[in-house]
Short mmCIF file of C-alpha atoms in Angstrom, two decimals:
data_model
loop_
_atom_site.label_atom_id
_atom_site.label_comp_id
_atom_site.label_asym_id
_atom_site.label_seq_id
_atom_site.Cartn_x
_atom_site.Cartn_y
_atom_site.Cartn_z
CA PRO A 1 -100.87 -3.62 44.47
CA ILE A 2 -97.07 -3.67 44.37
CA ALA A 3 -96.96 -5.90 41.29
CA SER A 4 -99.69 -3.93 39.51
CA TYR A 5 -97.99 -0.63 40.28
CA TYR A 6 -94.59 -1.67 38.93
CA GLU A 7 -96.15 -3.36 35.91
CA ALA A 8 -97.95 -0.10 35.13
CA SER A 9 -94.66 1.83 35.48
CA ALA A 10 -92.95 -0.54 33.07
CA LEU A 11 -95.77 -0.20 30.56
CA ALA A 12 -95.64 3.58 30.79
CA ALA A 13 -91.89 3.51 30.16
CA SER A 14 -92.49 1.41 27.05
CA ARG A 15 -95.10 3.95 25.80
CA ASP A 16 -98.09 1.60 26.34
CA ASP A 17 -99.95 4.36 28.16
CA ALA A 18 -103.47 2.97 27.76
CA GLU A 19 -102.73 -0.32 29.54
CA ALA A 20 -100.61 1.47 32.15
CA GLU A 21 -103.50 3.81 32.95
CA ALA A 22 -105.90 0.86 33.32
CA LEU A 23 -103.56 -0.89 35.79
CA LEU A 24 -103.05 2.25 37.86
CA ARG A 25 -106.80 2.78 38.13
CA GLN A 26 -107.11 -0.85 39.18
CA VAL A 27 -104.61 -0.27 42.03
CA ILE A 28 -106.61 2.78 43.20
CA ALA A 29 -109.95 0.94 43.01
CA GLU A 30 -108.88 -2.31 44.69
CA HIS A 31 -106.57 -0.85 47.38
CA PRO A 32 -108.02 2.50 48.44
CA ASP A 33 -106.51 4.51 51.26
CA THR A 34 -103.15 2.73 51.00
CA PRO A 35 -99.71 4.14 50.21
CA TRP A 36 -99.81 2.26 46.91
CA ALA A 37 -103.08 3.92 45.94
CA ALA A 38 -101.50 7.32 46.67
CA ARG A 39 -98.47 6.43 44.56
CA ALA A 40 -100.76 5.21 41.79
CA GLU A 41 -102.68 8.52 41.85
CA GLN A 42 -99.40 10.42 41.51
CA ALA A 43 -98.28 8.18 38.64
CA LEU A 44 -101.67 8.57 36.95
CA ALA A 45 -101.40 12.35 37.17
CA ALA A 46 -97.88 12.21 35.70
CA LEU A 47 -99.09 9.86 32.95
CA SER A 48 -101.88 12.29 32.02
CA ALA A 49 -99.57 15.31 31.96
CA PRO A 50 -97.56 16.07 28.82
CA ARG A 51 -93.96 14.81 28.98
CA LEU A 52 -91.44 16.74 26.92
CA ARG A 53 -88.10 15.69 25.43
CA ARG A 54 -85.88 18.24 23.67
CA TRP A 55 -82.71 18.06 21.59
CA GLY A 56 -80.67 20.18 19.22
CA TRP A 57 -77.56 20.16 17.07
CA ALA A 58 -75.26 22.35 15.02
CA SER A 59 -72.54 21.37 12.58
CA VAL A 60 -69.97 22.85 10.24
CA GLY A 61 -68.13 21.05 7.47
CA TRP A 62 -66.06 21.20 4.30
CA GLU A 63 -66.63 19.32 1.02
CA TYR A 64 -64.93 18.80 -2.32
CA ASP A 65 -67.39 18.22 -5.17
CA ASP A 66 -66.10 17.22 -8.63
CA ASN A 67 -69.41 18.00 -10.40
CA VAL A 68 -71.23 20.82 -8.64
CA VAL A 69 -73.17 21.71 -11.80
CA LEU A 70 -74.22 18.08 -12.57
CA ARG A 71 -72.56 18.45 -15.96
CA GLY A 72 -73.89 15.90 -18.44
CA ALA A 73 -72.02 14.07 -21.19
CA GLY A 74 -70.70 16.47 -23.83
CA VAL A 75 -72.37 19.56 -22.33
CA VAL A 76 -70.44 22.81 -22.81
CA LEU A 77 -70.54 25.05 -19.74
CA PRO A 78 -71.79 28.64 -20.08
CA GLN A 79 -69.11 31.34 -20.04
CA GLU A 80 -70.27 32.65 -16.66
CA ILE A 81 -69.49 29.27 -15.00
CA SER A 82 -65.78 28.79 -14.45
CA GLY A 83 -65.84 24.99 -14.13
CA GLN A 84 -67.65 22.01 -12.72
CA ARG A 85 -65.43 21.33 -9.64
CA ASP A 86 -65.36 23.33 -6.43
CA THR A 87 -65.09 23.22 -2.65
CA ARG A 88 -67.65 24.55 -0.22
CA VAL A 89 -68.24 25.22 3.45
CA LEU A 90 -71.56 23.95 4.71
CA TRP A 91 -73.39 24.33 7.99
CA THR A 92 -76.55 23.00 9.64
CA ALA A 93 -78.49 23.75 12.80
CA GLY A 94 -81.71 22.40 14.17
CA GLY A 95 -83.72 21.19 17.10
CA GLY A 96 -86.57 18.92 17.99
CA VAL A 97 -89.18 18.27 20.62
CA GLU A 98 -91.24 15.20 21.42
CA MET A 99 -94.12 15.18 23.84
CA ALA A 100 -95.88 12.15 25.34
CA LEU A 101 -99.61 12.79 25.48
CA PRO A 102 -102.40 10.86 27.22
CA ARG A 103 -104.09 7.83 25.67
CA GLY A 104 -100.96 6.54 23.94
CA PHE A 105 -100.34 9.58 21.71
CA HIS A 106 -96.95 11.17 21.07
CA TRP A 107 -96.36 14.41 19.18
CA GLY A 108 -93.04 15.65 17.85
CA ALA A 109 -91.46 18.22 15.56
CA ILE A 110 -88.03 18.95 14.08
CA ALA A 111 -86.95 22.26 12.54
CA SER A 112 -83.62 22.58 10.75
CA TYR A 113 -81.63 24.87 8.49
CA GLU A 114 -78.81 24.00 6.08
CA GLY A 115 -76.64 26.31 4.02
CA ALA A 116 -73.53 26.21 1.86
CA ALA A 117 -71.05 28.70 0.39
CA HIS A 118 -68.82 27.68 -2.53
CA ALA A 119 -65.27 28.91 -3.02
CA GLU A 120 -65.78 29.90 -6.68
CA LEU A 121 -69.19 28.78 -7.96
CA SER A 122 -71.25 31.11 -5.79
CA GLN A 123 -74.18 30.67 -8.22
CA PHE A 124 -74.77 27.36 -6.42
CA ASP A 125 -74.75 28.67 -2.84
CA TYR A 126 -77.95 27.57 -1.14
CA HIS A 127 -80.14 27.97 1.94
CA PHE A 128 -82.53 25.18 2.93
CA PRO A 129 -84.84 25.46 5.99
CA SER A 130 -87.23 22.59 6.73
CA LEU A 131 -89.87 21.53 9.25
CA SER A 132 -91.28 18.09 10.06
CA THR A 133 -94.03 17.28 12.52
CA TRP A 134 -95.67 13.97 13.42
CA LEU A 135 -98.30 12.41 15.66
CA ASP A 136 -97.85 8.81 16.87
CA TYR A 137 -100.47 6.52 18.32
CA ALA A 138 -99.58 3.24 20.02
CA VAL A 139 -102.12 0.83 18.53
CA ALA A 140 -100.54 -2.18 20.30
CA ARG A 141 -97.51 -3.05 22.38
CA ASP A 142 -95.08 -3.11 19.43
CA TRP A 143 -97.14 -1.26 16.81
CA THR A 144 -97.30 2.49 16.22
CA LEU A 145 -99.39 4.44 13.72
CA ARG A 146 -97.83 7.72 12.55
CA GLY A 147 -99.18 10.72 10.66
CA GLN A 148 -96.50 13.09 9.38
CA ALA A 149 -96.17 16.39 7.50
CA ASP A 150 -92.93 17.79 6.03
CA PHE A 151 -92.26 21.28 4.67
CA ALA A 152 -89.13 22.76 3.07
CA TYR A 153 -88.00 25.73 1.00
CA ALA A 154 -84.78 26.32 -0.91
CA TRP A 155 -82.96 29.39 -2.17
CA VAL A 156 -80.11 29.04 -4.68
CA ASP A 157 -77.91 32.06 -5.42
CA ASP A 158 -80.23 34.03 -3.06
CA LYS A 159 -83.19 33.41 -5.38
CA PRO A 160 -86.27 31.25 -4.62
CA TYR A 161 -85.69 27.80 -6.05
CA LEU A 162 -88.00 25.13 -4.57
CA GLY A 163 -91.01 24.83 -2.29
CA PHE A 164 -91.84 21.36 -0.98
CA GLN A 165 -94.56 19.80 1.13
CA ARG A 166 -95.37 16.18 1.92
CA TRP A 167 -98.25 14.59 3.85
CA GLY A 168 -98.66 10.94 4.73
CA GLY A 169 -98.76 8.16 7.24
CA SER A 170 -96.90 5.02 8.19
CA LEU A 171 -97.17 1.95 10.38
CA LEU A 172 -94.15 1.07 12.53
CA ARG A 173 -93.39 -2.20 14.29
CA GLY A 174 -90.40 -2.60 16.60
CA SER A 175 -88.86 -5.77 18.01
CA ASP A 176 -85.60 -6.28 19.90
CA ARG A 177 -84.98 -9.53 18.03
CA TRP A 178 -86.40 -8.90 14.55
CA GLY A 179 -85.73 -5.17 14.24
CA THR A 180 -87.96 -2.34 13.04
CA THR A 181 -90.30 -2.31 10.05
CA VAL A 182 -91.91 0.82 8.58
CA VAL A 183 -94.55 0.80 5.84
CA GLY A 184 -95.88 4.14 4.59
CA ALA A 185 -97.56 6.14 1.84
CA TRP A 186 -97.29 9.88 1.10
CA TRP A 187 -98.42 12.64 -1.22
CA ALA A 188 -95.84 15.32 -2.06
CA ARG A 189 -95.90 18.62 -3.95
CA TYR A 190 -92.88 20.21 -5.65
CA ASP A 191 -93.03 23.89 -6.73
CA TYR A 192 -89.99 25.15 -8.64
CA HIS A 193 -89.53 28.91 -8.76
CA PHE A 194 -87.30 29.41 -11.79
CA ALA A 195 -88.33 30.09 -15.37
CA THR A 196 -87.44 28.21 -18.52
CA GLU A 197 -87.38 29.67 -22.03
CA ASP A 198 -89.01 28.57 -25.26
CA VAL A 199 -86.74 27.61 -28.16
CA PRO A 200 -87.54 29.19 -31.58
CA ASP A 201 -89.28 26.82 -33.99
CA GLY A 202 -87.33 25.60 -36.98
CA PRO A 203 -88.59 24.79 -40.48
CA GLY A 204 -89.38 21.16 -39.61
CA VAL A 205 -86.31 19.52 -41.18
CA ALA A 206 -83.33 18.44 -39.08
CA PHE A 207 -80.19 20.56 -39.71
CA ALA A 208 -82.10 22.94 -42.02
CA PRO A 209 -81.36 26.67 -41.51
CA CYS A 210 -83.47 28.36 -38.83
CA LEU A 211 -86.31 30.61 -39.99
CA ASP A 212 -84.65 33.62 -38.38
CA PRO A 213 -80.98 34.08 -39.41
CA GLY A 214 -80.35 35.66 -35.99
CA ASP A 215 -81.36 32.53 -34.01
CA VAL A 216 -78.43 30.68 -32.47
CA LEU A 217 -80.42 27.43 -32.48
CA CYS A 218 -83.94 26.28 -33.32
CA GLY A 219 -85.93 23.18 -32.47
CA PRO A 220 -88.62 21.06 -34.11
CA PRO A 221 -91.81 23.08 -34.64
CA GLY A 222 -94.82 22.60 -32.39
CA ILE A 223 -92.89 22.02 -29.13
CA ASP A 224 -93.39 24.55 -26.34
CA GLU A 225 -90.13 24.00 -24.41
CA GLU A 226 -91.04 26.57 -21.77
CA ARG A 227 -94.07 24.52 -20.72
CA SER A 228 -92.65 21.07 -21.47
CA ARG A 229 -89.69 21.64 -19.13
CA GLN A 230 -91.70 22.86 -16.14
CA ARG A 231 -90.83 20.60 -13.21
CA ASP A 232 -93.66 21.51 -10.82
CA GLY A 233 -95.72 18.47 -9.96
CA ASP A 234 -97.35 16.05 -7.54
CA ALA A 235 -95.92 12.75 -6.36
CA LEU A 236 -97.54 9.68 -4.87
CA GLN A 237 -95.02 7.67 -2.89
CA PHE A 238 -94.99 4.25 -1.23
CA GLY A 239 -92.22 2.72 0.82
CA ILE A 240 -91.28 -0.24 3.00
CA ASP A 241 -88.19 -0.29 5.21
CA HIS A 242 -86.77 -2.90 7.57
CA THR A 243 -83.76 -2.61 9.88
CA LEU A 244 -82.45 -5.91 11.25
CA PRO A 245 -79.98 -6.24 14.17
CA LEU A 246 -77.18 -8.59 13.10
CA PRO A 247 -76.17 -11.49 15.39
CA ILE A 248 -72.58 -10.33 15.91
CA PRO A 249 -70.58 -12.08 18.68
CA GLN A 250 -70.40 -10.14 21.92
CA GLY A 251 -67.45 -7.77 22.06
CA LEU A 252 -67.51 -6.89 18.35
CA GLY A 253 -70.00 -4.05 18.72
CA ARG A 254 -73.56 -3.66 17.50
CA TRP A 255 -74.34 -4.02 13.80
CA SER A 256 -77.51 -3.64 11.78
CA LEU A 257 -78.60 -4.04 8.16
CA GLN A 258 -81.30 -1.88 6.61
CA GLY A 259 -83.18 -2.66 3.41
CA SER A 260 -85.68 -0.36 1.70
CA TYR A 261 -87.94 -0.22 -1.34
CA ARG A 262 -89.50 3.02 -2.63
CA PHE A 263 -91.97 3.66 -5.44
CA GLN A 264 -92.87 7.11 -6.77
CA HIS A 265 -95.41 8.17 -9.37
CA PHE A 266 -94.66 11.77 -10.40
CA ASP A 267 -96.95 13.95 -12.53
CA ALA A 268 -95.18 17.11 -13.68
CA THR A 269 -96.80 20.17 -15.24
CA GLY A 270 -94.60 19.67 -18.29
CA SER A 271 -94.04 16.45 -20.19
CA GLU A 272 -90.25 16.36 -19.61
CA TYR A 273 -90.20 15.20 -15.98
CA SER A 274 -93.26 12.92 -15.52
CA HIS A 275 -92.09 9.45 -14.50
CA ASN A 276 -92.38 6.39 -12.30
CA ALA A 277 -89.44 5.39 -10.13
CA HIS A 278 -88.42 2.22 -8.29
CA GLU A 279 -85.64 2.46 -5.69
CA LEU A 280 -83.76 -0.25 -3.80
CA LEU A 281 -81.46 0.68 -0.92
CA ALA A 282 -79.23 -1.24 1.48
CA ARG A 283 -77.32 0.23 4.43
CA LEU A 284 -74.89 -1.42 6.87
CA ARG A 285 -74.18 0.23 10.22
CA GLY A 286 -71.82 -0.94 12.91
CA GLU A 287 -69.20 -0.23 15.57
CA LEU A 288 -65.48 -0.53 14.89
CA PRO A 289 -62.44 -0.45 17.20
CA LEU A 290 -61.14 2.89 18.52
CA GLY A 291 -64.69 4.16 19.01
CA LEU A 292 -65.39 4.45 15.27
CA ARG A 293 -68.80 3.90 13.69
CA LEU A 294 -69.26 2.81 10.07
CA SER A 295 -72.16 3.49 7.74
CA ALA A 296 -72.08 2.05 4.20
CA MET A 297 -74.98 2.60 1.79
CA GLY A 298 -75.74 1.50 -1.75
CA ALA A 299 -78.83 2.43 -3.76
CA TRP A 300 -80.22 1.92 -7.26
CA VAL A 301 -83.11 3.79 -8.87
CA ASP A 302 -84.82 2.85 -12.13
CA ARG A 303 -86.57 5.97 -13.41
CA PRO A 304 -88.41 5.45 -16.74
CA TYR A 305 -89.98 8.68 -18.02
CA ARG A 306 -93.31 8.69 -19.81
CA ASN A 307 -92.26 10.87 -22.76
CA PRO A 308 -89.30 11.53 -25.07
CA SER A 309 -87.01 14.34 -23.96
CA THR A 310 -87.12 17.85 -25.42
CA PHE A 311 -83.34 18.21 -24.88
CA PRO A 312 -81.08 17.46 -27.88
CA ARG A 313 -77.75 15.66 -27.78
CA PRO A 314 -74.92 18.20 -27.39
CA ASP A 315 -73.00 16.74 -30.35
CA VAL A 316 -75.78 17.56 -32.85
CA LEU A 317 -75.97 21.29 -32.13
CA VAL A 318 -75.02 23.43 -35.13
CA PHE A 319 -75.21 27.24 -35.25
CA ASN A 320 -78.48 28.52 -36.78
CA ARG A 321 -79.65 25.00 -37.63
CA GLN A 322 -82.65 23.00 -36.39
CA TYR A 323 -81.47 20.27 -34.05
CA PRO A 324 -83.05 16.77 -34.16
CA LEU A 325 -84.68 15.02 -31.19
CA SER A 326 -84.82 11.35 -30.31
CA SER A 327 -88.20 9.61 -30.38
CA ASP A 328 -87.14 7.23 -27.57
CA ARG A 329 -88.56 7.83 -24.13
CA ARG A 330 -86.05 9.08 -21.61
CA GLU A 331 -84.84 6.52 -19.06
CA ASP A 332 -82.43 7.06 -16.18
CA ARG A 333 -80.74 4.49 -13.95
CA ASP A 334 -79.26 6.15 -10.91
CA TRP A 335 -76.53 4.43 -8.83
CA ARG A 336 -75.38 5.82 -5.47
CA VAL A 337 -72.78 4.77 -2.90
CA GLU A 338 -71.94 6.47 0.40
CA ILE A 339 -69.41 5.49 3.06
CA ALA A 340 -69.07 7.38 6.35
CA LEU A 341 -66.88 7.04 9.43
CA GLU A 342 -67.80 8.78 12.69
CA ARG A 343 -66.25 9.14 16.12
CA ASP A 344 -67.50 10.86 19.24
CA PHE A 345 -65.21 13.20 21.17
CA ALA A 346 -65.92 14.35 24.69
CA ARG A 347 -69.65 14.10 25.38
CA TRP A 348 -71.37 16.13 22.71
CA PHE A 349 -69.00 16.32 19.72
CA THR A 350 -68.93 14.02 16.68
CA LEU A 351 -66.40 14.14 13.85
CA ALA A 352 -67.43 12.48 10.57
CA ALA A 353 -65.75 11.84 7.21
CA ARG A 354 -67.87 10.93 4.20
CA TRP A 355 -67.41 9.92 0.58
CA SER A 356 -70.36 9.68 -1.79
CA TRP A 357 -70.50 8.64 -5.44
CA ARG A 358 -73.37 9.01 -7.86
CA ARG A 359 -73.66 7.78 -11.43
CA ASN A 360 -76.84 8.72 -13.26
CA ARG A 361 -76.90 6.80 -16.54
CA SER A 362 -79.36 8.33 -18.98
CA ASN A 363 -80.15 7.92 -22.67
CA VAL A 364 -80.39 11.75 -22.76
CA ASP A 365 -76.84 13.12 -22.63
CA VAL A 366 -77.57 16.28 -20.63
CA PHE A 367 -78.75 14.06 -17.73
CA ASP A 368 -75.93 11.52 -18.02
CA TYR A 369 -73.41 12.46 -15.32
CA GLU A 370 -71.09 11.22 -12.56
CA ARG A 371 -70.38 12.92 -9.25
CA ASN A 372 -67.98 12.39 -6.30
CA ILE A 373 -68.18 14.28 -3.00
CA LEU A 374 -65.61 14.02 -0.20
CA GLY A 375 -66.05 15.91 3.06
CA VAL A 376 -65.63 16.21 6.82
CA THR A 377 -68.15 17.50 9.37
CA LEU A 378 -67.98 18.43 13.06
CA THR A 379 -71.29 18.24 14.94
CA VAL A 380 -72.24 19.28 18.46
CA ALA A 381 -75.45 17.76 19.80
CA LEU A 382 -77.42 18.52 22.97
CA GLY A 383 -80.50 16.81 24.33
CA ASP A 384 -82.50 15.66 27.30
#
């Protein structure tokens, strides 16, 4: 009974609740009216009762952003926007719970809120609450099946901007030696809450005078820009991710390497934003001297769109003239790099410094941009 009892306790600690319950019932059945049977009954009752873990965090930070507006090549900023660079204060807060349920199930949820206030470009201040919930089932000793739902909403300049929901599932496998693998598929819905405007039709000849002398610009006839540029849509997503512990000599800290592949098929209401996307990502994490932790990430996304763009090149815009459009389909290649250093202070505080770089190369100038962000963040975290 002693061996069976402690084996059941170890299995319960490793979240293999079904096998732990079977062993505990075996102890009760084979050794009735013994102290070990009484202990097994207590452990069985504890195993059947929900077990709750809770955590929370709050952070405040400062960032410098050299392209807040995502200004594309040759784009002239509107008069009401003072420039493309700015600094901002940002803050986050959130909390989570995870509950172990009977029969190998685990349920969890995380709620968070993020906001930012810019020094000058207040038109880009935002608020972003989100909620994620999941249900795990241990299908085997190292295998977990997960169903997950994510919800988010964004306000920009105190106006509704984006509603988001995602539903899906994934299969997780964890190993001390070979790391953790996650394979999943999701459906997502994006609802944008801002309007676009139609451009007056021109006569049908590039650079010919607009039909109305009062029109600043006019486009090729027959294109409904208001509908074509609607970004609402549904996405089907697939992903595979593996995190591998690196065999670093003892004393040099723990290091891991993560590799990911993502595919997304996006159908937008308008023709402008429908696309397929392939993403590759690599991330290195590790421990440095002086208690520092390093995270270095690089990613590349190939995003071919299914239609030509309805946006003209900025250098072909002439007052009261019909602008031409390219017949080539839009294609973006998005490069991203992020490097972060973190250090814990006291028990609950973490100070982090981050630099991120993004270069979206596009054959449509208004989407061809570069962006650098440099910032520091102080986080306090509490948990069971």
